[in-house]
Short mmCIF file of C-alpha atoms (C1' of nucleotides) and ligand atoms in Angstrom, two decimals:
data_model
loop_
_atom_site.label_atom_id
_atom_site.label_comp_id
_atom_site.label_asym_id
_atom_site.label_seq_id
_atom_site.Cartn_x
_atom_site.Cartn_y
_atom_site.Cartn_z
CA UNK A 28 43.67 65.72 203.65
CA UNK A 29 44.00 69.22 205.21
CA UNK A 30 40.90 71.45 206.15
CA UNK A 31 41.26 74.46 204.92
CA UNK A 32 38.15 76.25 205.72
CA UNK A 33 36.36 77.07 209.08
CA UNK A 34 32.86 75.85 208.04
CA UNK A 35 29.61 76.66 210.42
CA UNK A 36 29.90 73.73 212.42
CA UNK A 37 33.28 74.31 213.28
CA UNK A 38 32.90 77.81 213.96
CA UNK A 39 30.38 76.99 216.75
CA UNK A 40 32.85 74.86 218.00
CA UNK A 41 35.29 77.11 217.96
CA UNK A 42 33.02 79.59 219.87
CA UNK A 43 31.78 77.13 222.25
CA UNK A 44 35.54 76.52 223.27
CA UNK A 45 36.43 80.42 223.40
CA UNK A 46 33.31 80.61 225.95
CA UNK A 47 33.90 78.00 227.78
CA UNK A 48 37.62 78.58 228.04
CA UNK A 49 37.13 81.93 229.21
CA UNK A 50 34.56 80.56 232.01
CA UNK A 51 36.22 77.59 233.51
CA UNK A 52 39.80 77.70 234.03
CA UNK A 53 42.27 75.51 231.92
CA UNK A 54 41.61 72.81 228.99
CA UNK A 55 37.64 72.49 228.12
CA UNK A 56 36.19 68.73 228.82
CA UNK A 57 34.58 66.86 225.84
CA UNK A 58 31.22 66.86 227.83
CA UNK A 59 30.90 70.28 228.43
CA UNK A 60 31.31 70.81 224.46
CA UNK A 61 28.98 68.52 224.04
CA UNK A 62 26.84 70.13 226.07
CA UNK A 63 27.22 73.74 224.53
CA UNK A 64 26.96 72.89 221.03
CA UNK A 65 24.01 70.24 221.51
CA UNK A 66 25.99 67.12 220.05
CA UNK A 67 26.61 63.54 221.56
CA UNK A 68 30.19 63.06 223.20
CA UNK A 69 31.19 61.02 220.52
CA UNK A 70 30.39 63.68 217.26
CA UNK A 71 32.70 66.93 219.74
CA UNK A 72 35.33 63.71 219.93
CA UNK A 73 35.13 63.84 216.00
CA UNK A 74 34.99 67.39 215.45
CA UNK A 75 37.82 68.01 218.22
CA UNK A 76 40.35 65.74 215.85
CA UNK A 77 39.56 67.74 212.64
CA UNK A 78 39.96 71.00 214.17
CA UNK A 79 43.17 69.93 216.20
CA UNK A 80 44.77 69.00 212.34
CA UNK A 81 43.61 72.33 211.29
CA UNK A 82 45.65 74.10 214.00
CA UNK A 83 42.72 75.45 215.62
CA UNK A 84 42.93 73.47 219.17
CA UNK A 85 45.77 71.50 221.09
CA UNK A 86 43.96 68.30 222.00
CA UNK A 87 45.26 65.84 224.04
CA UNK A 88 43.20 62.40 224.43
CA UNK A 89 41.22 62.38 227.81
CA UNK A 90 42.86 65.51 228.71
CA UNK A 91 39.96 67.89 227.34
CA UNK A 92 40.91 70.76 224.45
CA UNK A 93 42.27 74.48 224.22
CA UNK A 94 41.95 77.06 221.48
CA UNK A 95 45.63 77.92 219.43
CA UNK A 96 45.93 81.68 218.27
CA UNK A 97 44.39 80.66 215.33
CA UNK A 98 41.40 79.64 216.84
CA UNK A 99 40.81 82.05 219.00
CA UNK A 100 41.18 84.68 216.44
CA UNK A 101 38.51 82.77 214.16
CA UNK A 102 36.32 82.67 217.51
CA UNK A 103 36.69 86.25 218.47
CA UNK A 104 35.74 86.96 214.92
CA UNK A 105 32.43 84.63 214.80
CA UNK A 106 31.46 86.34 218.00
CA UNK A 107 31.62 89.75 216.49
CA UNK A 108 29.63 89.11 213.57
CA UNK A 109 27.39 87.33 216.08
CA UNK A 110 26.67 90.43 218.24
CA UNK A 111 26.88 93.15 215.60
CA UNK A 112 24.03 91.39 213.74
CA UNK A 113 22.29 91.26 216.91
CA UNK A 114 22.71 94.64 217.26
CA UNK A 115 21.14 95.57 213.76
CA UNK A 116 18.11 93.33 214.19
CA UNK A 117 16.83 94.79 217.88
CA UNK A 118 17.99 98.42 216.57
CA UNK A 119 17.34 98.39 213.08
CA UNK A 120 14.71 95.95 212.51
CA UNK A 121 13.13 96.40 215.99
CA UNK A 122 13.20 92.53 217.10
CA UNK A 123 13.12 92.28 221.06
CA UNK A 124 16.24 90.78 222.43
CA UNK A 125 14.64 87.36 223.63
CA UNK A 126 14.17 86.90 219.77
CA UNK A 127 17.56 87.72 217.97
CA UNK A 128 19.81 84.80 219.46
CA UNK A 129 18.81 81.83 216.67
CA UNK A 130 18.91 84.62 213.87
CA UNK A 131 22.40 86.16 214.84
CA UNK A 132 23.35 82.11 215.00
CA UNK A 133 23.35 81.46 211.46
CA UNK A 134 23.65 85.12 209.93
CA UNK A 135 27.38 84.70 212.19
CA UNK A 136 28.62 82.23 209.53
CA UNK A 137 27.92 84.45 206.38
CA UNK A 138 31.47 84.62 204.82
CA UNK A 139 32.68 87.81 203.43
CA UNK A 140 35.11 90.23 204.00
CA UNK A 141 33.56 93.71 203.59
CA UNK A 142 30.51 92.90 204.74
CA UNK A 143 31.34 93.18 208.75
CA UNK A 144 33.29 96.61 208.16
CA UNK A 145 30.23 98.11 206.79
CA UNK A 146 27.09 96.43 208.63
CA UNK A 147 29.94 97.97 211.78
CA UNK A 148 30.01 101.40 210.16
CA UNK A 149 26.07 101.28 209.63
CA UNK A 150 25.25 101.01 212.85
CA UNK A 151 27.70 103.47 214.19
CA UNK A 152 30.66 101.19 215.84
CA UNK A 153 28.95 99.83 218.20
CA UNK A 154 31.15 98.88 221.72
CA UNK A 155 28.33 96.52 223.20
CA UNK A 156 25.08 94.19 221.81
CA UNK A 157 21.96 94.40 222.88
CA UNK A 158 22.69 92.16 226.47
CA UNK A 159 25.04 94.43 227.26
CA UNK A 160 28.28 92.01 225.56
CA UNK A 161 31.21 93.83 224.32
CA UNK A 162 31.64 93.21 220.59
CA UNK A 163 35.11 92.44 219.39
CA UNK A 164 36.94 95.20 217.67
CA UNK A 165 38.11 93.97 213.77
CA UNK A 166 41.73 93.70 214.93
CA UNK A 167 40.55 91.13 217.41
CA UNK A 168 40.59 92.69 220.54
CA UNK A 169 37.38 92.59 223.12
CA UNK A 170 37.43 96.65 224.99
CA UNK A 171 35.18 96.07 227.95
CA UNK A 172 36.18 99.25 230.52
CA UNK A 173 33.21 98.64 232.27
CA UNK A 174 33.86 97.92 236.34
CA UNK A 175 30.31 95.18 236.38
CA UNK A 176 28.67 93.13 239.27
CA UNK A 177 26.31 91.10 239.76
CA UNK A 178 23.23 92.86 241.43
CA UNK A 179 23.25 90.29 243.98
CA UNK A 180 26.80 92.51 245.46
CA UNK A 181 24.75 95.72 245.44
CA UNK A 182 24.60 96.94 249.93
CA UNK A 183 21.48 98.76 250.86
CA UNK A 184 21.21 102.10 249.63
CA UNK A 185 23.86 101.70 246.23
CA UNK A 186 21.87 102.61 243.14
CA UNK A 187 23.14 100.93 240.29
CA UNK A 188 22.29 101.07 236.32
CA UNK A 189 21.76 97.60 234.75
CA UNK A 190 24.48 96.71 231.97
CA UNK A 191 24.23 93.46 230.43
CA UNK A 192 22.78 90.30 232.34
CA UNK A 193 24.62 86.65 233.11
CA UNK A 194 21.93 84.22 232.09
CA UNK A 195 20.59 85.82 228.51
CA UNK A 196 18.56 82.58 227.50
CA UNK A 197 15.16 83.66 225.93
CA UNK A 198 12.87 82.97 229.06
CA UNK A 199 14.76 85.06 231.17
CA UNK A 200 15.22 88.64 228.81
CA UNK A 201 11.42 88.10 228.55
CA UNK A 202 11.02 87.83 232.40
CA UNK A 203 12.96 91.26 232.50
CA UNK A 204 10.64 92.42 230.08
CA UNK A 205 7.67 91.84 232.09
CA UNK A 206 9.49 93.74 234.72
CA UNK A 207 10.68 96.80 233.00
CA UNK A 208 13.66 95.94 233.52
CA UNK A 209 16.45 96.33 230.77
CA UNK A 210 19.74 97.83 229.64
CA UNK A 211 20.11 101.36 231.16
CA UNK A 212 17.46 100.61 233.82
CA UNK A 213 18.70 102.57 237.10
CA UNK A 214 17.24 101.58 240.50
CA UNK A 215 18.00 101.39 244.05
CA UNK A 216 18.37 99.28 246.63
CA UNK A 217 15.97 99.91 249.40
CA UNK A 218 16.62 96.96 251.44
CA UNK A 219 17.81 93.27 251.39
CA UNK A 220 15.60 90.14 252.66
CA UNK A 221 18.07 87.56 254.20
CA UNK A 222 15.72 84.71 253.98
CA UNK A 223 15.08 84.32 250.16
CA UNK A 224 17.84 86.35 249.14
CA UNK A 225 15.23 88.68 247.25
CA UNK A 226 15.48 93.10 247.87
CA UNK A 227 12.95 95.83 247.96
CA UNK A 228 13.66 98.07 244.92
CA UNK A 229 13.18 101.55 245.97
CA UNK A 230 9.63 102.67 243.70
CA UNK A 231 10.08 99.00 241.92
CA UNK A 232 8.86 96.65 244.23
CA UNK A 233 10.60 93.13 244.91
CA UNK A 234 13.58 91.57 242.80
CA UNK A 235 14.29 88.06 243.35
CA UNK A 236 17.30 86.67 243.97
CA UNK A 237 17.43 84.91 240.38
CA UNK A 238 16.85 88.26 239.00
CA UNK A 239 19.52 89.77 240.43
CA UNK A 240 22.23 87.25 240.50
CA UNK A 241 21.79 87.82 237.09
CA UNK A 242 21.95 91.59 236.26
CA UNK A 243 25.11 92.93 235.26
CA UNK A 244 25.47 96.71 237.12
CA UNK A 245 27.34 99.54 237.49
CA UNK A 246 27.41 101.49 240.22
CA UNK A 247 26.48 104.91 240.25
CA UNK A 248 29.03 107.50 240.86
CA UNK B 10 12.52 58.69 203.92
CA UNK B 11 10.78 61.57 203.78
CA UNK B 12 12.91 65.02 203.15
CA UNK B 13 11.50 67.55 205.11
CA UNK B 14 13.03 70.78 204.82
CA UNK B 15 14.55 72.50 201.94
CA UNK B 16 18.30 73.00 202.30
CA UNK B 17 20.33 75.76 200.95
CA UNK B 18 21.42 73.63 198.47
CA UNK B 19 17.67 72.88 197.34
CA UNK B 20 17.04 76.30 197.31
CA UNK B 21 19.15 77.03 195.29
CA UNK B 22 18.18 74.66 192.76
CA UNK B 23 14.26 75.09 192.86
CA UNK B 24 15.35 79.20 191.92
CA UNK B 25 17.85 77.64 189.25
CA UNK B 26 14.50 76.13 187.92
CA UNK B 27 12.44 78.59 188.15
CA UNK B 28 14.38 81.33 186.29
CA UNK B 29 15.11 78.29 183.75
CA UNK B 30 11.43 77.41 183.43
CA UNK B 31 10.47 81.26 183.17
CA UNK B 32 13.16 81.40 180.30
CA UNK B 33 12.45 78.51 177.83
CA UNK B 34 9.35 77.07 177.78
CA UNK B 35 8.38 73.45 179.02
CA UNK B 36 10.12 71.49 181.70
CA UNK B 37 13.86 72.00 182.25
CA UNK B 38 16.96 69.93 181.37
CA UNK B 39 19.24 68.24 183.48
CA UNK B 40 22.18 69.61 181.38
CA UNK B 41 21.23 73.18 181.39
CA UNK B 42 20.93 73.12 185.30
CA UNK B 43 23.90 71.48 185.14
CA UNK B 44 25.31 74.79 183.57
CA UNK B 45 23.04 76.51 186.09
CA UNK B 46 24.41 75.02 189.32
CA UNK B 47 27.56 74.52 188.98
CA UNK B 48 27.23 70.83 189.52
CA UNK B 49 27.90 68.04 187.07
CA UNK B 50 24.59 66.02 185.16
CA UNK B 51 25.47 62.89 187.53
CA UNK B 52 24.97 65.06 190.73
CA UNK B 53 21.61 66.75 189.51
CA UNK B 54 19.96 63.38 188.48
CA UNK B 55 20.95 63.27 192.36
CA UNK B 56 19.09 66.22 193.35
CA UNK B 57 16.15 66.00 191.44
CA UNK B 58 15.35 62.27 192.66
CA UNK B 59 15.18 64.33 196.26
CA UNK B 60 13.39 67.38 194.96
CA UNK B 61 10.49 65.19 193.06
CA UNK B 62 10.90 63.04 196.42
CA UNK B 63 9.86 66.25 198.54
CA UNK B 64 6.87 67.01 195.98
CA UNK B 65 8.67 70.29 195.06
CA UNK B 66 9.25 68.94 191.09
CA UNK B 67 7.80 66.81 188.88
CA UNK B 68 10.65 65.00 187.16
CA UNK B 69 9.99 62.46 184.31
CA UNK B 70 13.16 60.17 183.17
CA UNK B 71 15.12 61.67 180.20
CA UNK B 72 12.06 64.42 179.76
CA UNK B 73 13.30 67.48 182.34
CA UNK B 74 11.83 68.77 185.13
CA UNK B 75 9.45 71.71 186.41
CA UNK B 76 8.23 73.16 189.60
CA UNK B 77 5.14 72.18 191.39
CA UNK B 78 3.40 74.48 193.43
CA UNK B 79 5.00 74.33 196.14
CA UNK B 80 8.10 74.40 194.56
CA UNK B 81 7.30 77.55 193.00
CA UNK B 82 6.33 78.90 196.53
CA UNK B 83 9.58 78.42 197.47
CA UNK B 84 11.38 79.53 194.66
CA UNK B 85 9.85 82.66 194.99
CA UNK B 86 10.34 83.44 198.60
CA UNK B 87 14.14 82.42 198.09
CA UNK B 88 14.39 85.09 194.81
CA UNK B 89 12.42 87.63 197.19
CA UNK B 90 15.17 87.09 199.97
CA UNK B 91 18.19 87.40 197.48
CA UNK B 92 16.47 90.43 196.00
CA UNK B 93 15.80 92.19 199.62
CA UNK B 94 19.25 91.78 200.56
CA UNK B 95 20.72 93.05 197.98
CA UNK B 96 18.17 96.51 198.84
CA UNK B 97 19.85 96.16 201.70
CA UNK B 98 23.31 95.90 200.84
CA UNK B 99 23.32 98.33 198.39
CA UNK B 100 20.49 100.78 199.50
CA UNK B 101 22.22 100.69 203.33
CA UNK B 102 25.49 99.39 203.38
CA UNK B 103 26.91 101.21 200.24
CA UNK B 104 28.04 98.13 198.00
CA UNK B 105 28.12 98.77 194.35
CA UNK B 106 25.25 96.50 192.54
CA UNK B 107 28.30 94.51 191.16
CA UNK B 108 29.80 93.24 194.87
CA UNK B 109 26.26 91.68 196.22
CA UNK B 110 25.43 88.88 194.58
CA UNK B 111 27.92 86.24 196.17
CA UNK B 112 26.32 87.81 199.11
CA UNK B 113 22.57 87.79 198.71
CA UNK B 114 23.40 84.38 197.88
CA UNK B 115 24.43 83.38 201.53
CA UNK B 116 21.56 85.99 203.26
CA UNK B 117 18.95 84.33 200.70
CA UNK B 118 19.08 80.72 202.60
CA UNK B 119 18.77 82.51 206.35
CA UNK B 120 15.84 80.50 207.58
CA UNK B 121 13.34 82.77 209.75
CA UNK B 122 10.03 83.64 209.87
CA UNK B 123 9.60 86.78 210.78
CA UNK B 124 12.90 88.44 209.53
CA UNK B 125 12.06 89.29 206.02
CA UNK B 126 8.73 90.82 206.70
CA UNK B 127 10.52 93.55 209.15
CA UNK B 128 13.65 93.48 206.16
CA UNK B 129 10.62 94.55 203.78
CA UNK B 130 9.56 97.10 206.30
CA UNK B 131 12.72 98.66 207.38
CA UNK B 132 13.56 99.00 203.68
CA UNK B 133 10.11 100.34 202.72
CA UNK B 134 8.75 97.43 200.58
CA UNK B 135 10.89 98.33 197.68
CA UNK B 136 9.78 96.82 194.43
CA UNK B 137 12.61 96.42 192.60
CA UNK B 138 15.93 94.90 193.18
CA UNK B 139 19.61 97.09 192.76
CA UNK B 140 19.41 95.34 188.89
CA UNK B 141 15.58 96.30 187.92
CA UNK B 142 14.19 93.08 188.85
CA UNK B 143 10.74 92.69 190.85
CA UNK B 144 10.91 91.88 194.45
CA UNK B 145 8.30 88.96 194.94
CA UNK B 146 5.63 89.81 197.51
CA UNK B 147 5.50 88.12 200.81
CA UNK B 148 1.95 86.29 199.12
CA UNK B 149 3.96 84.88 196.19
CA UNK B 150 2.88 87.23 193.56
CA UNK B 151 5.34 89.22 191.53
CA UNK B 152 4.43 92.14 190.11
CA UNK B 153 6.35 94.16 187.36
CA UNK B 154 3.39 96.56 185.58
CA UNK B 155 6.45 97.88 184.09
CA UNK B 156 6.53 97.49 179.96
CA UNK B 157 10.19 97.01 179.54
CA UNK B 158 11.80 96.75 175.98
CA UNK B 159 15.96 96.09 175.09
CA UNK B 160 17.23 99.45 173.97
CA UNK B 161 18.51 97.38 170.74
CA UNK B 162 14.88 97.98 169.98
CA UNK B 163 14.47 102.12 170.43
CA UNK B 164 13.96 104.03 166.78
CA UNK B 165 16.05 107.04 166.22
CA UNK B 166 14.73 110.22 168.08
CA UNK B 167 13.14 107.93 170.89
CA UNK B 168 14.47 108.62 174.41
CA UNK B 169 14.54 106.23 177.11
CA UNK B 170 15.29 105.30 180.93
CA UNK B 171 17.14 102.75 182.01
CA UNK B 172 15.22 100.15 184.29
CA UNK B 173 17.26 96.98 184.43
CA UNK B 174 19.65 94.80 182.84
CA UNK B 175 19.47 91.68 181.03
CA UNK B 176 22.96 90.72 181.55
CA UNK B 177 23.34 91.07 185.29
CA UNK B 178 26.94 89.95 185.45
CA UNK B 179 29.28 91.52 187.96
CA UNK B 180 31.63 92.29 184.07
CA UNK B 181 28.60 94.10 182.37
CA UNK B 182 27.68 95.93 185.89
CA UNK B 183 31.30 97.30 185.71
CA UNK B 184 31.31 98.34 182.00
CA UNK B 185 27.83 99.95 182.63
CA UNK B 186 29.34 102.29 185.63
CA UNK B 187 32.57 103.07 183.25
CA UNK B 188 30.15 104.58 181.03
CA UNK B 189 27.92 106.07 183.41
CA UNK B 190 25.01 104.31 182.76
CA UNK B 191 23.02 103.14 185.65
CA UNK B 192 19.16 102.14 186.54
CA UNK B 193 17.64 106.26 185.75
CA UNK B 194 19.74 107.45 183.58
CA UNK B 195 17.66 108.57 181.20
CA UNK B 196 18.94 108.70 177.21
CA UNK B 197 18.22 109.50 173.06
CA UNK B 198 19.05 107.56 170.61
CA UNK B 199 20.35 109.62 167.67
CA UNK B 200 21.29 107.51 165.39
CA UNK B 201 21.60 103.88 164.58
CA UNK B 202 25.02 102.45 162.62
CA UNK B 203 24.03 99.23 160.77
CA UNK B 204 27.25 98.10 160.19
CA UNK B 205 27.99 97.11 163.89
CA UNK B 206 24.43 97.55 165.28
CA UNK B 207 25.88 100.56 167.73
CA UNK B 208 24.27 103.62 168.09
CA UNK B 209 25.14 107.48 169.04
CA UNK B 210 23.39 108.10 171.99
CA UNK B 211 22.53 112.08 172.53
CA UNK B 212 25.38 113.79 173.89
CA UNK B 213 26.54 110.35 175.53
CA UNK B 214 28.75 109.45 172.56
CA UNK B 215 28.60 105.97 171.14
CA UNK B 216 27.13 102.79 172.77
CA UNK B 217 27.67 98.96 171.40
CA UNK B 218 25.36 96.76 170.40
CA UNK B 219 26.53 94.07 173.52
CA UNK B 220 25.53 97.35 175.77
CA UNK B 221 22.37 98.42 174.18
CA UNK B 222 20.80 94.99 173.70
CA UNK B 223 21.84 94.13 177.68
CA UNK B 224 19.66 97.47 178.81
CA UNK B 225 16.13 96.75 179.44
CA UNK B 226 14.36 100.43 179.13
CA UNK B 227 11.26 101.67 179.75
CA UNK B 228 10.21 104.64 176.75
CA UNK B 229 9.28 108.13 177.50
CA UNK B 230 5.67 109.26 177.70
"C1'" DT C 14 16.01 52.16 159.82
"C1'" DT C 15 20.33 51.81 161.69
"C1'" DC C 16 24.34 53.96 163.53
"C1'" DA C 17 26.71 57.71 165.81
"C1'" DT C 18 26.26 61.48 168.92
"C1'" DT C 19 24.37 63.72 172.75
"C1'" DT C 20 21.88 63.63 176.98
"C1'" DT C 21 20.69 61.58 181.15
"C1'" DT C 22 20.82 58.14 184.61
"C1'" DT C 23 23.04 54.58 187.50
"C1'" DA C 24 26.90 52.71 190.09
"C1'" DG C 25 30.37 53.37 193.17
"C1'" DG C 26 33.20 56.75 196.06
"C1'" DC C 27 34.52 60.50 199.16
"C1'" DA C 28 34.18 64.19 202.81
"C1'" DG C 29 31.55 66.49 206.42
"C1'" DG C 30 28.81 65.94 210.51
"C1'" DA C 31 25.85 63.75 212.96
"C1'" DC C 32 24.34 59.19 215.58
"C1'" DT C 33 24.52 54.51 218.65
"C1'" DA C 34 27.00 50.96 220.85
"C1'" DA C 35 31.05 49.31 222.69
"C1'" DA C 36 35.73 49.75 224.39
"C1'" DA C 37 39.25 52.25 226.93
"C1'" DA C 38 41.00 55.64 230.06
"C1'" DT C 39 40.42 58.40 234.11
"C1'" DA C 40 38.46 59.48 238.56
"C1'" DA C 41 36.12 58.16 242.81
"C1'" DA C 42 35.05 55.02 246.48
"C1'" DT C 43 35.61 51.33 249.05
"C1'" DA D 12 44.77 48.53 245.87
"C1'" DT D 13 40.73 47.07 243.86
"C1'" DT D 14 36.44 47.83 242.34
"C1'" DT D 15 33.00 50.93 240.55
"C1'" DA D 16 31.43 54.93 238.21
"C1'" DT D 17 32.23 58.51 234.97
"C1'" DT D 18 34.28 60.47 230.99
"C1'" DT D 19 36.10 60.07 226.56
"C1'" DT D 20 37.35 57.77 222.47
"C1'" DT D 21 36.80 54.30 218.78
"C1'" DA D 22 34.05 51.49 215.59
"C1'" DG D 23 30.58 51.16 212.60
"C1'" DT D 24 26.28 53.70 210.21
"C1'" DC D 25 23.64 57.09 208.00
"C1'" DC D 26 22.42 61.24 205.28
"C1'" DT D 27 23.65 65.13 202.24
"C1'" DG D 28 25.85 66.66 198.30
"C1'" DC D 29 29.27 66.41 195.41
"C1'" DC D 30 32.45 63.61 192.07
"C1'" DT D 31 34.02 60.14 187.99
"C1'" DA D 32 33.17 56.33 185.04
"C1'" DA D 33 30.10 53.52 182.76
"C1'" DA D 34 25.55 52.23 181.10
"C1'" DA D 35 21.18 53.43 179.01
"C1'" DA D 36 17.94 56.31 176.62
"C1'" DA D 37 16.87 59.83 173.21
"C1'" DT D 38 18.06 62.31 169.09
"C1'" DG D 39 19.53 63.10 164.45
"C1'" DA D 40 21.91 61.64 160.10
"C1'" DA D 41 22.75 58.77 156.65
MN1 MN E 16 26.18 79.60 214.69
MN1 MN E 17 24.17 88.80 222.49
MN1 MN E 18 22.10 80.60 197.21
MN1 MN E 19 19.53 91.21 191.66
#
DNA sequence: TTCATTTTTTAGGCAGGACTAAAAATAAAT
DNA sequence: ATTTATTTTTAGTCCTGCCTAAAAAATGAA
């Protein structure tokens, strides 16, 4: 019996891989699937068989899994329809970033083949989401000409313009929050604190170094 | 075993009963849900052991089936979902009312709390759907204060307006924009022909009786 | 009322996706 | 090179939602 038909599940999975491909370096290991998609060992060992005889992965027992040009394309594709709805619920709808991620999780697996084109065209083509990730173009590509680095890089003195963040799980977006600090936030660095790692933020007070290991910048000029 | 949640799939049949229940009168049959879902009489005796399971239906042997309250509850919210979307889709994203339903019927099982209420919002708490039909209210209450007749039943001389259809099909939604007839357009009959129950509509030319009895209209003054 | 027809339910299966427990392969440490 | 620990796969179940085939109940005619 041949799949046919990416179904939700397997698009996840398919997502999950894309990510953690384009982390790590080579093949991704059962575990850290497992891991990413919130499933037992034993159900991504299932899964990884059915989408291997789709043509989705190369899978070799024990030897962890890789995405074919098939799946990547599918993955790609989930993750644009993943940020562009993100982008219409903080924009449109007005939802804060910290709350979008579940939504955009299952709106990403509504099948139809207009509907992407025009929710893209409503919200005026948009290149990036709302934490700062560049949505996939329709033909599949990913345009990011964005030089980033972590805040954690910045020397004394660079000002910088925050661009998309590393970590973007809900607790830390609303951390940012309750420091004003978002996409298009611009600040300077007044001086660095060797001991904890943490800088004085010229008119912003202290960053710590967990905050700014995890801001994506760009630096001005 | 207790089922919990209502999936898609339940959804889908506690608004197949509903509209059923609202259409005949007394409980519903397994065949004509049957019809209704798409699924064979085997595979709704299925479902409804679940549903009456869950307390949404009360479901005697041999006799049909009807909503309980909270059955009803969630019938409604699920019709108010499908019906905001396709707002949405039409209203925003420039589909013709004859492209969304497929659609809506995806969007309608998106589980979230929050996301309708700012849908509602963003779309200015329409009250009526792209097809004429009420948009439940967030408290379960539909209301339609409209007094809506089948332009089979307009006397010569009477004009009209358009306000729904009976026959919501994406076929009849076609036909209907071939002759230029949408929700507002606004009409006179001029003069009935027995023989095939047509009629001449007022510098419209001729409408058929499939047509006029499909319109639901609202009379002039 | 009895028999034929229609409707509905039960029985038995299948595919997708998850799980636990146990076995097998790989990697790490003596 | 063994032994030990970790990772991954296999085996066996379960639940959901559909199916077909067969049995049972309800309906309607004769
Ligand atoms: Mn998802
Ligand atoms: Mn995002
Ligand atoms: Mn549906
Ligand atoms: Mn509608």
């Amino acid at each position: 019996m041949i799949t046919v038909q990416p179904s939700a599940s397997r698009e996840d999975y398919l997502k999950a891989i894309y990510v953690l491909e384009d982390e790590g370096q080579g093949p991704v290991s059962t575990n850290a699937l497992s891991e990413r998609v919130q499933a037992k060992p034993a159900s991504v060992s299932g899964m990884l068989k059915q989408l291997a005889e789709g043509g989705w992965v190369d899978h070799t027992a024990y030897r962890g899994v890789s995405l074919t040009a098939a799946g990547r394309g599918i993955a790609v594709d989930v993750i644009r329809r993943h940020r562009l709805w993100e982008v219409f619920l903080v924009d449109r709808l007005g939802f804060g970033w910290d709350e979008v991620h579940d939504l955009a999780e299952q709106l990403e697996h509504v099948e139809h083949a207009e509907l992407m084109n025009r929710l893209d065209a409503f919200l005026g083509h948009p290149a990036f989401d709302p934490h700062g990730d560049p949505i996939p173009r329709s033909d599949g590509t990913v345009v990011d000409p964005r030089r980033l680095i972590t805040a954690d890089a910045l020397l004394p003195g660079q000002s910088a313009v925050v661009k998309g963040v590393v970590d973007s799980s809900d607790g830390f977006l609303r951390h940012l929050d309750a420091l004003g600090i978002g996409l298009g936030t611009a600040f300077e660095v007044s001086e660095w604190h060797g001991f904890d790692g943490s800088a004085t933020i010229a008119g912003k007070g202290l960053w710590t170094a967990a905050v700014l290991r995890n801001l994506y910048v760009e630096i001005n000029g």
